[in-house]
Amino acid sequence: MQKLNNRAESHLSSQVECELENLGKRAWVNQAYCGTPPPVQRSISTVYNPQPLFHSPLDSMGNLSTPNPYPAEESMRNQYSEKKSSGCCSSILRAIKGLWGTTLTEDTTENRELFVRTTLRELLVYIIFLLDICLLTYGMTSSTTYYYTKVMTDLFLNSPSDSGVTFLSISNMDNFWTYTRGPLLDGLYWTSWYNNQSLETGTHSFIYYENMLLGVPRIRQLKVKNKSCKVHSDFKEEITNCFDVYSDKKEDDSSFGLINGTAWQYHTEKELKGSNHWGMLATYSGGGYYQDLAMTKEESAVLLADLNNNLWLDHGTRAVFIDFSTYNANINLFCVIRLVVEFPATGGAIPSYHIRTVKLIRYITMWDYFIIGCEIVFCVFILYYIVEEILELRIHKFSYFKSIWNILDVVIILLAIVAIVFNVFRTIKVDKLLGKLLQESNIYADFEFLAFWQTQYNNMNAVNLFFAWIKIFKYISFNKTMTQLSSTLARCATDILGFAIMFFIVFFAYAQLGYLLFGTEVESFSTFHKCIFTQFRIILGDFDYDAIEQANRVLGPIYFFTYVFFVFFVLLNMFLAIINDTYSEVKEELASQKDELHLTDIIKQSYAKTFMKLKLKKEKISDVQKALQSGSKELEFKDFREILKEMGHADHEISAAFSKFDQDGNQILDVEEQETMKRELEEKRDALTAELHNLGLNYGKSGNLAEDKEKTSFISVTQEQFQMLVKQVVELECALATTMAKIDVVMGKLGLQDAGKTNKKESTGKHLTIRNEQERPASGGNVLINVERGLTQDSPSWSSAAHLGNAGSGLYSDIGWPAVTENSASTRH
């Protein structure tokens, strides 16, 4: 674009001139960043189509359908139109590519501003995704879930029988039968109110009057074969039976007792459609011998009495399972309960339980349908991120997996896909199971499988949400303050790894010692993995010293005090010292680094650029208004063209502006047409003035550019910064004076001192003059003048002047302030 010849005579500031020149060179004025962004493939218009960031509603004007009366300009306008139309396809492609534009798909290595802008766009999209996944995850949970679980726990675990036996106090088989005939049946069957008035619910039981018992409960046991272990020869005559601990290979599958009936015949896991159970002592299969109870309390009591009388539980019994499910329509929650009593080979009984409160029917209330919308949005986001990761993987190949953040992206996507698939599967399975249960209400409703996987689904969503929150660090790492954590951990990783080897050698040595010393008497040391967790608890201050001392009165205190000393006082503090030292180094390095482009710089730059574009558009309107001020009743096209050509406008834009108001096409604007143009231009000018005023910058409210040109904003430095600059100047001056003195000595020895001094002063003066003119920032004049006035009074020597010039050239790089004066075009280095 040609330079505006008469712009200096008008009222455009020098900053606008610089902006226009740079636009023509495919560059732009960036007051906060040193560097040129990639060229924007966009036509630069100078009259009516400058494409500002803020569009005025008056910009859209109707186009005339009359033929162009200016054949001289037709070819130029056609070329402009062809360029514009050819750019449409590329613009669409760029827009589609921009949807998945990330720091890994864009070339941001040499453009800090593009990196920050791309990262901010990624962060904005990701925050929306994070908000959606939070709504989706928290929408599946409720505070009532806890209270529902607590109610069922109190009823079935803590309710005592007439003899005081509760489920958690079961210690033998006799206690088991006492519990089943008492608290279990009393808790399962609620058919009347507290005043013995019927609930009028038919044969269905409503626990606590609100929770419907689904189907009938089931009792199942697993046994091991007789002589599954070997008896020592010394005891073979006294001990004829031997039942080993439970394992799949030793499981008994033969019929026993009454033989007839499901309670006396073995059924495989496939036949029962069961699943494994991880108990306190072993992992049990889903098969076994089972008995379904009845719909009423009386019938169920008869069945339990029959099992008790015929010795259903014997030496080979290793585990008994009691399974049933309830549904509360008030809160739309299922409670799937499994009570387990394990009978170890040592004798006695070990009770345990699993109560899973889950939401299997998802869509009932308005909030549930809102969650459907969140699920759809979630699926769209996952599809979006799948495409994004594929594009990044295609560009970077296997180096893509070198970044921990990319691996985290893949993990989140995979977990999300599994969650989506399970969500569909769960919905189909529940509908099928409920349909079968409604047809046959006297069968066992097996929701254990669905409840288990629903729990795993919730756990998976919790982990996925955790990773999603951690991933935010990926997008805020452009700020050096936010990189302190990752930089510290990355730098001290080697030291921590070496220390971890030493730590765990000592740690596992103490764990093995504790297991062997206290494993037979102290529960927290009964297994090796319990010893490991117990020792971590000791580090945190949670321990039972009395139990350790009672288990071994001599070695117990020695173990405890030596462990606390070496692990807590020595090793743990060494670990903290490694992290603290590394953090101090990282923080010191970050403090000494030069400030890079920040978010505030981007905002200020966009704000100033928008303001400049609006002022530029206002200037163009002023130029057209000047062309109309000739005073003649008829304005010919050639006169109009010559006036605007002198002001630097392009031919095709002049033709477009003129033809828009030349209604009759005679290449002459009469009085009426001129008034129409003036009126429309005035409306546009008023609208632009209002937009400039709303921006709130101190460029003037009246829009008078002549007054704006005379205004200059000054940048001042603080007293502390000024003293720091003076100190640097003095230090450099002393160093330069010392160097020149040594040079004088050498030249004196060579007999060239007198001639050398003269030549040195002349060449140095010229060099400093040129260097000052090249390196002095355009907007730093005020600060440099203040520095010169403060230094030249006490240091008039040539060395001081030389150093002052160098200090002036680096002033803005030390301070890092953007130029804000209207006549400035400096950049921050």
Short mmCIF file of N, CA and C in Angstrom, two decimals, residues 626-770:
data_model
loop_
_atom_site.label_atom_id
_atom_site.label_comp_id
_atom_site.label_asym_id
_atom_site.label_seq_id
_atom_site.Cartn_x
_atom_site.Cartn_y
_atom_site.Cartn_z
N LYS A 626 -14.12 15.69 3.34
CA LYS A 626 -13.33 16.79 2.79
C LYS A 626 -13.52 16.91 1.29
N ALA A 627 -13.61 15.76 0.61
CA ALA A 627 -13.79 15.79 -0.84
C ALA A 627 -15.14 16.39 -1.21
N LEU A 628 -16.12 16.31 -0.31
CA LEU A 628 -17.44 16.86 -0.59
C LEU A 628 -17.55 18.35 -0.24
N GLN A 629 -16.53 18.90 0.35
CA GLN A 629 -16.58 20.29 0.79
C GLN A 629 -16.08 21.27 -0.27
N SER A 630 -16.16 20.86 -1.52
CA SER A 630 -15.71 21.76 -2.60
C SER A 630 -16.66 22.94 -2.80
N GLY A 631 -17.91 22.80 -2.40
CA GLY A 631 -18.88 23.89 -2.51
C GLY A 631 -19.65 23.91 -3.80
N SER A 632 -19.26 23.10 -4.77
CA SER A 632 -19.96 23.09 -6.06
C SER A 632 -21.22 22.26 -5.95
N LYS A 633 -22.22 22.60 -6.76
CA LYS A 633 -23.48 21.87 -6.74
C LYS A 633 -23.34 20.51 -7.38
N GLU A 634 -22.41 20.39 -8.30
CA GLU A 634 -22.19 19.11 -8.96
C GLU A 634 -20.72 18.73 -8.83
N LEU A 635 -20.49 17.51 -8.37
CA LEU A 635 -19.14 17.02 -8.15
C LEU A 635 -18.88 15.88 -9.13
N GLU A 636 -17.91 16.10 -10.03
CA GLU A 636 -17.59 15.09 -11.02
C GLU A 636 -16.69 14.01 -10.41
N PHE A 637 -16.72 12.87 -11.04
CA PHE A 637 -15.96 11.73 -10.54
C PHE A 637 -14.46 11.98 -10.59
N LYS A 638 -13.98 12.62 -11.65
CA LYS A 638 -12.54 12.83 -11.76
C LYS A 638 -12.03 13.76 -10.67
N ASP A 639 -12.83 14.79 -10.33
CA ASP A 639 -12.40 15.67 -9.22
C ASP A 639 -12.42 14.92 -7.90
N PHE A 640 -13.46 14.16 -7.69
CA PHE A 640 -13.58 13.36 -6.47
C PHE A 640 -12.41 12.37 -6.36
N ARG A 641 -12.07 11.78 -7.50
CA ARG A 641 -10.98 10.79 -7.54
C ARG A 641 -9.63 11.44 -7.27
N GLU A 642 -9.41 12.63 -7.87
CA GLU A 642 -8.12 13.29 -7.66
C GLU A 642 -7.91 13.69 -6.21
N ILE A 643 -8.95 14.15 -5.56
CA ILE A 643 -8.82 14.57 -4.15
C ILE A 643 -8.47 13.38 -3.27
N LEU A 644 -9.18 12.26 -3.45
CA LEU A 644 -8.90 11.09 -2.62
C LEU A 644 -7.61 10.39 -2.99
N LYS A 645 -7.22 10.47 -4.27
CA LYS A 645 -5.93 9.90 -4.68
C LYS A 645 -4.79 10.61 -3.98
N GLU A 646 -4.92 11.92 -3.82
CA GLU A 646 -3.88 12.67 -3.12
C GLU A 646 -3.78 12.26 -1.66
N MET A 647 -4.89 11.78 -1.11
CA MET A 647 -4.89 11.35 0.29
C MET A 647 -4.49 9.88 0.45
N GLY A 648 -4.17 9.19 -0.69
CA GLY A 648 -3.63 7.84 -0.61
C GLY A 648 -4.62 6.72 -0.72
N HIS A 649 -5.83 6.95 -1.22
CA HIS A 649 -6.82 5.89 -1.33
C HIS A 649 -6.69 5.17 -2.67
N ALA A 650 -7.09 3.89 -2.69
CA ALA A 650 -6.99 3.08 -3.90
C ALA A 650 -8.10 3.42 -4.89
N ASP A 651 -7.83 3.16 -6.19
CA ASP A 651 -8.78 3.51 -7.24
C ASP A 651 -10.09 2.74 -7.12
N HIS A 652 -10.00 1.43 -6.87
CA HIS A 652 -11.24 0.65 -6.85
C HIS A 652 -12.12 1.05 -5.67
N GLU A 653 -11.52 1.48 -4.58
CA GLU A 653 -12.32 1.89 -3.45
C GLU A 653 -12.95 3.26 -3.69
N ILE A 654 -12.23 4.13 -4.39
CA ILE A 654 -12.80 5.43 -4.74
C ILE A 654 -14.00 5.22 -5.65
N SER A 655 -13.84 4.31 -6.61
CA SER A 655 -14.95 4.04 -7.54
C SER A 655 -16.15 3.45 -6.80
N ALA A 656 -15.88 2.53 -5.87
CA ALA A 656 -16.98 1.92 -5.13
C ALA A 656 -17.72 2.95 -4.29
N ALA A 657 -16.97 3.85 -3.64
CA ALA A 657 -17.60 4.88 -2.82
C ALA A 657 -18.44 5.83 -3.66
N PHE A 658 -17.93 6.21 -4.84
CA PHE A 658 -18.65 7.15 -5.68
C PHE A 658 -19.88 6.52 -6.31
N SER A 659 -19.72 5.27 -6.84
CA SER A 659 -20.83 4.62 -7.53
C SER A 659 -21.98 4.28 -6.58
N LYS A 660 -21.69 4.16 -5.30
CA LYS A 660 -22.72 3.82 -4.34
C LYS A 660 -23.76 4.92 -4.20
N PHE A 661 -23.35 6.17 -4.40
CA PHE A 661 -24.26 7.31 -4.24
C PHE A 661 -24.60 7.97 -5.58
N ASP A 662 -23.96 7.51 -6.65
CA ASP A 662 -24.30 8.03 -7.98
C ASP A 662 -25.49 7.24 -8.49
N GLN A 663 -26.70 7.70 -8.13
CA GLN A 663 -27.91 6.94 -8.43
C GLN A 663 -28.21 6.87 -9.93
N ASP A 664 -27.96 7.97 -10.64
CA ASP A 664 -28.30 7.99 -12.08
C ASP A 664 -27.16 7.50 -12.95
N GLY A 665 -25.99 7.25 -12.41
CA GLY A 665 -24.88 6.70 -13.17
C GLY A 665 -24.26 7.64 -14.16
N ASN A 666 -24.36 8.96 -13.98
CA ASN A 666 -23.80 9.92 -14.94
C ASN A 666 -22.43 10.42 -14.53
N GLN A 667 -21.79 9.78 -13.55
CA GLN A 667 -20.46 10.13 -13.05
C GLN A 667 -20.42 11.53 -12.46
N ILE A 668 -21.58 12.01 -12.02
CA ILE A 668 -21.66 13.34 -11.39
C ILE A 668 -22.59 13.22 -10.19
N LEU A 669 -22.15 13.75 -9.05
CA LEU A 669 -22.99 13.81 -7.85
C LEU A 669 -23.66 15.16 -7.78
N ASP A 670 -24.99 15.17 -7.90
CA ASP A 670 -25.71 16.42 -7.78
C ASP A 670 -25.90 16.77 -6.30
N VAL A 671 -26.67 17.81 -6.03
CA VAL A 671 -26.81 18.30 -4.66
C VAL A 671 -27.50 17.25 -3.78
N GLU A 672 -28.54 16.62 -4.32
CA GLU A 672 -29.28 15.64 -3.54
C GLU A 672 -28.41 14.43 -3.20
N GLU A 673 -27.64 13.97 -4.19
CA GLU A 673 -26.76 12.83 -3.96
C GLU A 673 -25.65 13.16 -2.97
N GLN A 674 -25.14 14.39 -3.07
CA GLN A 674 -24.11 14.81 -2.12
C GLN A 674 -24.67 14.88 -0.70
N GLU A 675 -25.90 15.37 -0.57
CA GLU A 675 -26.51 15.45 0.76
C GLU A 675 -26.73 14.05 1.34
N THR A 676 -27.13 13.13 0.48
CA THR A 676 -27.31 11.75 0.95
C THR A 676 -25.99 11.17 1.45
N MET A 677 -24.93 11.40 0.68
CA MET A 677 -23.62 10.91 1.09
C MET A 677 -23.16 11.56 2.39
N LYS A 678 -23.36 12.90 2.50
CA LYS A 678 -22.95 13.60 3.72
C LYS A 678 -23.72 13.09 4.93
N ARG A 679 -25.02 12.87 4.74
CA ARG A 679 -25.85 12.42 5.84
C ARG A 679 -25.42 11.02 6.33
N GLU A 680 -25.18 10.15 5.37
CA GLU A 680 -24.78 8.80 5.74
C GLU A 680 -23.39 8.78 6.36
N LEU A 681 -22.49 9.58 5.82
CA LEU A 681 -21.14 9.64 6.39
C LEU A 681 -21.17 10.20 7.81
N GLU A 682 -22.05 11.17 8.04
CA GLU A 682 -22.14 11.76 9.37
C GLU A 682 -22.68 10.74 10.38
N GLU A 683 -23.64 9.93 9.92
CA GLU A 683 -24.16 8.88 10.79
C GLU A 683 -23.07 7.86 11.14
N LYS A 684 -22.30 7.49 10.14
CA LYS A 684 -21.20 6.56 10.39
C LYS A 684 -20.18 7.16 11.34
N ARG A 685 -19.88 8.44 11.13
CA ARG A 685 -18.90 9.10 11.98
C ARG A 685 -19.40 9.17 13.43
N ASP A 686 -20.67 9.45 13.62
CA ASP A 686 -21.22 9.50 14.98
C ASP A 686 -21.18 8.12 15.64
N ALA A 687 -21.48 7.09 14.85
CA ALA A 687 -21.43 5.73 15.41
C ALA A 687 -20.02 5.34 15.81
N LEU A 688 -19.04 5.69 14.99
CA LEU A 688 -17.65 5.39 15.33
C LEU A 688 -17.20 6.18 16.55
N THR A 689 -17.65 7.43 16.65
CA THR A 689 -17.30 8.24 17.82
C THR A 689 -17.84 7.60 19.09
N ALA A 690 -19.07 7.08 19.02
CA ALA A 690 -19.65 6.42 20.18
C ALA A 690 -18.87 5.16 20.55
N GLU A 691 -18.43 4.39 19.55
CA GLU A 691 -17.65 3.19 19.82
C GLU A 691 -16.32 3.54 20.44
N LEU A 692 -15.68 4.60 19.92
CA LEU A 692 -14.40 5.03 20.49
C LEU A 692 -14.58 5.48 21.93
N HIS A 693 -15.69 6.15 22.17
CA HIS A 693 -15.96 6.61 23.54
C HIS A 693 -16.18 5.42 24.49
N ASN A 694 -16.85 4.38 24.00
CA ASN A 694 -17.12 3.22 24.84
C ASN A 694 -15.87 2.43 25.17
N LEU A 695 -14.85 2.52 24.31
CA LEU A 695 -13.61 1.82 24.60
C LEU A 695 -12.93 2.35 25.84
N GLY A 696 -13.15 3.60 26.17
CA GLY A 696 -12.67 4.14 27.43
C GLY A 696 -11.21 4.51 27.47
N LEU A 697 -10.56 4.59 26.32
CA LEU A 697 -9.15 4.99 26.32
C LEU A 697 -9.04 6.51 26.33
N ASN A 698 -7.91 6.99 26.76
CA ASN A 698 -7.71 8.43 26.89
C ASN A 698 -7.24 9.04 25.58
N TYR A 699 -8.02 8.81 24.56
CA TYR A 699 -7.71 9.41 23.27
C TYR A 699 -8.65 10.55 22.93
N GLY A 700 -9.48 10.94 23.89
CA GLY A 700 -10.40 12.05 23.62
C GLY A 700 -11.79 11.55 23.36
N LYS A 701 -12.78 12.26 23.85
CA LYS A 701 -14.18 11.86 23.69
C LYS A 701 -14.84 12.49 22.49
N SER A 702 -14.33 13.59 22.03
CA SER A 702 -14.99 14.29 20.93
C SER A 702 -14.65 13.71 19.58
N GLY A 703 -13.60 12.87 19.53
CA GLY A 703 -13.23 12.31 18.24
C GLY A 703 -12.45 13.27 17.39
N ASN A 704 -12.00 14.39 17.91
CA ASN A 704 -11.23 15.36 17.15
C ASN A 704 -9.80 14.87 17.05
N LEU A 705 -9.42 14.37 15.89
CA LEU A 705 -8.10 13.79 15.73
C LEU A 705 -7.00 14.84 15.73
N ALA A 706 -7.33 16.08 15.42
CA ALA A 706 -6.32 17.13 15.47
C ALA A 706 -5.87 17.37 16.90
N GLU A 707 -6.81 17.31 17.82
CA GLU A 707 -6.45 17.47 19.22
C GLU A 707 -5.73 16.24 19.74
N ASP A 708 -6.12 15.06 19.24
CA ASP A 708 -5.45 13.84 19.68
C ASP A 708 -3.99 13.83 19.27
N LYS A 709 -3.67 14.45 18.13
CA LYS A 709 -2.30 14.44 17.65
C LYS A 709 -1.41 15.26 18.56
N GLU A 710 -1.95 16.30 19.17
CA GLU A 710 -1.15 17.18 20.00
C GLU A 710 -0.95 16.60 21.40
N LYS A 711 -1.77 15.60 21.78
CA LYS A 711 -1.67 15.02 23.11
C LYS A 711 -0.57 13.96 23.12
N THR A 712 0.21 13.90 24.16
CA THR A 712 1.27 12.92 24.29
C THR A 712 1.24 12.34 25.70
N SER A 713 1.29 11.03 25.78
CA SER A 713 1.30 10.38 27.07
C SER A 713 2.74 10.06 27.46
N PHE A 714 3.10 10.34 28.66
CA PHE A 714 4.45 10.14 29.14
C PHE A 714 4.49 8.92 30.05
N ILE A 715 5.60 8.22 29.94
CA ILE A 715 5.83 7.08 30.81
C ILE A 715 6.88 7.47 31.83
N SER A 716 6.60 7.27 33.08
CA SER A 716 7.54 7.60 34.13
C SER A 716 8.00 6.32 34.81
N VAL A 717 9.18 6.39 35.37
CA VAL A 717 9.71 5.26 36.10
C VAL A 717 9.73 5.60 37.58
N THR A 718 9.73 4.59 38.43
CA THR A 718 9.77 4.81 39.87
C THR A 718 11.19 5.20 40.29
N GLN A 719 11.30 5.72 41.50
CA GLN A 719 12.60 6.13 42.01
C GLN A 719 13.53 4.94 42.15
N GLU A 720 12.97 3.79 42.54
CA GLU A 720 13.80 2.59 42.69
C GLU A 720 14.36 2.12 41.36
N GLN A 721 13.52 2.15 40.31
CA GLN A 721 14.00 1.76 38.98
C GLN A 721 15.04 2.74 38.44
N PHE A 722 14.81 4.01 38.69
CA PHE A 722 15.77 5.01 38.23
C PHE A 722 17.12 4.83 38.91
N GLN A 723 17.12 4.59 40.22
CA GLN A 723 18.38 4.39 40.94
C GLN A 723 19.09 3.13 40.44
N MET A 724 18.31 2.09 40.10
CA MET A 724 18.92 0.88 39.58
C MET A 724 19.62 1.14 38.25
N LEU A 725 18.97 1.93 37.38
CA LEU A 725 19.58 2.28 36.11
C LEU A 725 20.83 3.11 36.30
N VAL A 726 20.79 4.07 37.23
CA VAL A 726 21.96 4.91 37.48
C VAL A 726 23.12 4.06 37.97
N LYS A 727 22.83 3.10 38.86
CA LYS A 727 23.88 2.23 39.37
C LYS A 727 24.51 1.42 38.26
N GLN A 728 23.70 0.89 37.34
CA GLN A 728 24.24 0.13 36.22
C GLN A 728 25.09 1.01 35.31
N VAL A 729 24.65 2.23 35.11
CA VAL A 729 25.43 3.16 34.28
C VAL A 729 26.79 3.42 34.90
N VAL A 730 26.82 3.66 36.20
CA VAL A 730 28.09 3.97 36.87
C VAL A 730 29.03 2.77 36.82
N GLU A 731 28.49 1.57 37.05
CA GLU A 731 29.34 0.38 37.01
C GLU A 731 29.94 0.17 35.63
N LEU A 732 29.14 0.31 34.59
CA LEU A 732 29.66 0.15 33.23
C LEU A 732 30.65 1.24 32.88
N GLU A 733 30.41 2.44 33.39
CA GLU A 733 31.33 3.55 33.13
C GLU A 733 32.71 3.27 33.72
N CYS A 734 32.72 2.74 34.97
CA CYS A 734 33.99 2.42 35.61
C CYS A 734 34.73 1.33 34.85
N ALA A 735 34.00 0.32 34.42
CA ALA A 735 34.64 -0.77 33.67
C ALA A 735 35.19 -0.27 32.35
N LEU A 736 34.46 0.61 31.67
CA LEU A 736 34.92 1.15 30.40
C LEU A 736 36.13 2.05 30.60
N ALA A 737 36.13 2.83 31.69
CA ALA A 737 37.28 3.71 31.95
C ALA A 737 38.54 2.90 32.23
N THR A 738 38.38 1.79 32.95
CA THR A 738 39.54 0.94 33.23
C THR A 738 40.09 0.34 31.95
N THR A 739 39.19 -0.10 31.08
CA THR A 739 39.63 -0.68 29.81
C THR A 739 40.35 0.35 28.96
N MET A 740 39.84 1.57 28.89
CA MET A 740 40.48 2.62 28.09
C MET A 740 41.84 3.01 28.66
N ALA A 741 41.96 2.96 30.01
CA ALA A 741 43.26 3.27 30.62
C ALA A 741 44.31 2.25 30.23
N LYS A 742 43.92 0.98 30.21
CA LYS A 742 44.87 -0.05 29.79
C LYS A 742 45.26 0.11 28.33
N ILE A 743 44.29 0.49 27.52
CA ILE A 743 44.61 0.71 26.10
C ILE A 743 45.58 1.88 25.95
N ASP A 744 45.40 2.94 26.76
CA ASP A 744 46.31 4.09 26.71
C ASP A 744 47.74 3.68 27.06
N VAL A 745 47.88 2.79 28.07
CA VAL A 745 49.22 2.34 28.45
C VAL A 745 49.89 1.58 27.31
N VAL A 746 49.11 0.69 26.68
CA VAL A 746 49.69 -0.09 25.58
C VAL A 746 50.10 0.81 24.43
N MET A 747 49.23 1.76 24.10
CA MET A 747 49.53 2.66 22.98
C MET A 747 50.71 3.57 23.32
N GLY A 748 50.81 3.93 24.59
CA GLY A 748 51.95 4.75 24.99
C GLY A 748 53.26 4.01 24.82
N LYS A 749 53.27 2.76 25.17
CA LYS A 749 54.47 1.97 24.99
C LYS A 749 54.84 1.83 23.53
N LEU A 750 53.89 1.86 22.66
CA LEU A 750 54.14 1.76 21.22
C LEU A 750 54.50 3.09 20.61
N GLY A 751 54.46 4.17 21.39
CA GLY A 751 54.81 5.48 20.86
C GLY A 751 53.72 6.12 20.04
N LEU A 752 52.47 5.61 20.20
CA LEU A 752 51.38 6.12 19.39
C LEU A 752 50.28 6.73 20.25
N GLN A 753 50.61 7.09 21.48
CA GLN A 753 49.57 7.52 22.41
C GLN A 753 48.90 8.80 21.96
N ASP A 754 49.71 9.83 21.54
CA ASP A 754 49.12 11.13 21.19
C ASP A 754 48.22 11.02 19.97
N ALA A 755 48.70 10.36 18.95
CA ALA A 755 47.87 10.25 17.75
C ALA A 755 46.67 9.34 17.99
N GLY A 756 46.87 8.33 18.81
CA GLY A 756 45.79 7.39 19.06
C GLY A 756 44.65 8.01 19.84
N LYS A 757 44.99 8.91 20.79
CA LYS A 757 43.91 9.54 21.56
C LYS A 757 43.01 10.37 20.67
N THR A 758 43.61 11.12 19.72
CA THR A 758 42.80 11.96 18.83
C THR A 758 41.87 11.11 17.97
N ASN A 759 42.43 10.07 17.37
CA ASN A 759 41.60 9.21 16.50
C ASN A 759 40.53 8.48 17.30
N LYS A 760 40.91 8.11 18.51
CA LYS A 760 39.95 7.36 19.34
C LYS A 760 38.73 8.20 19.67
N LYS A 761 38.97 9.48 20.05
CA LYS A 761 37.85 10.33 20.43
C LYS A 761 36.93 10.59 19.24
N GLU A 762 37.52 10.78 18.07
CA GLU A 762 36.68 11.05 16.90
C GLU A 762 35.85 9.83 16.52
N SER A 763 36.51 8.67 16.45
CA SER A 763 35.77 7.46 16.03
C SER A 763 34.73 7.05 17.07
N THR A 764 35.10 7.20 18.33
CA THR A 764 34.14 6.83 19.39
C THR A 764 32.93 7.73 19.39
N GLY A 765 33.15 9.02 19.17
CA GLY A 765 32.02 9.96 19.14
C GLY A 765 31.07 9.67 18.01
N LYS A 766 31.63 9.34 16.82
CA LYS A 766 30.75 9.01 15.69
C LYS A 766 30.00 7.71 15.95
N HIS A 767 30.72 6.74 16.49
CA HIS A 767 30.07 5.44 16.74
C HIS A 767 28.92 5.57 17.74
N LEU A 768 29.16 6.33 18.78
CA LEU A 768 28.10 6.49 19.80
C LEU A 768 26.93 7.26 19.24
N THR A 769 27.20 8.25 18.37
CA THR A 769 26.10 9.01 17.79
C THR A 769 25.21 8.12 16.94
N ILE A 770 25.85 7.30 16.09
CA ILE A 770 25.07 6.38 15.23
C ILE A 770 24.33 5.35 16.07
#
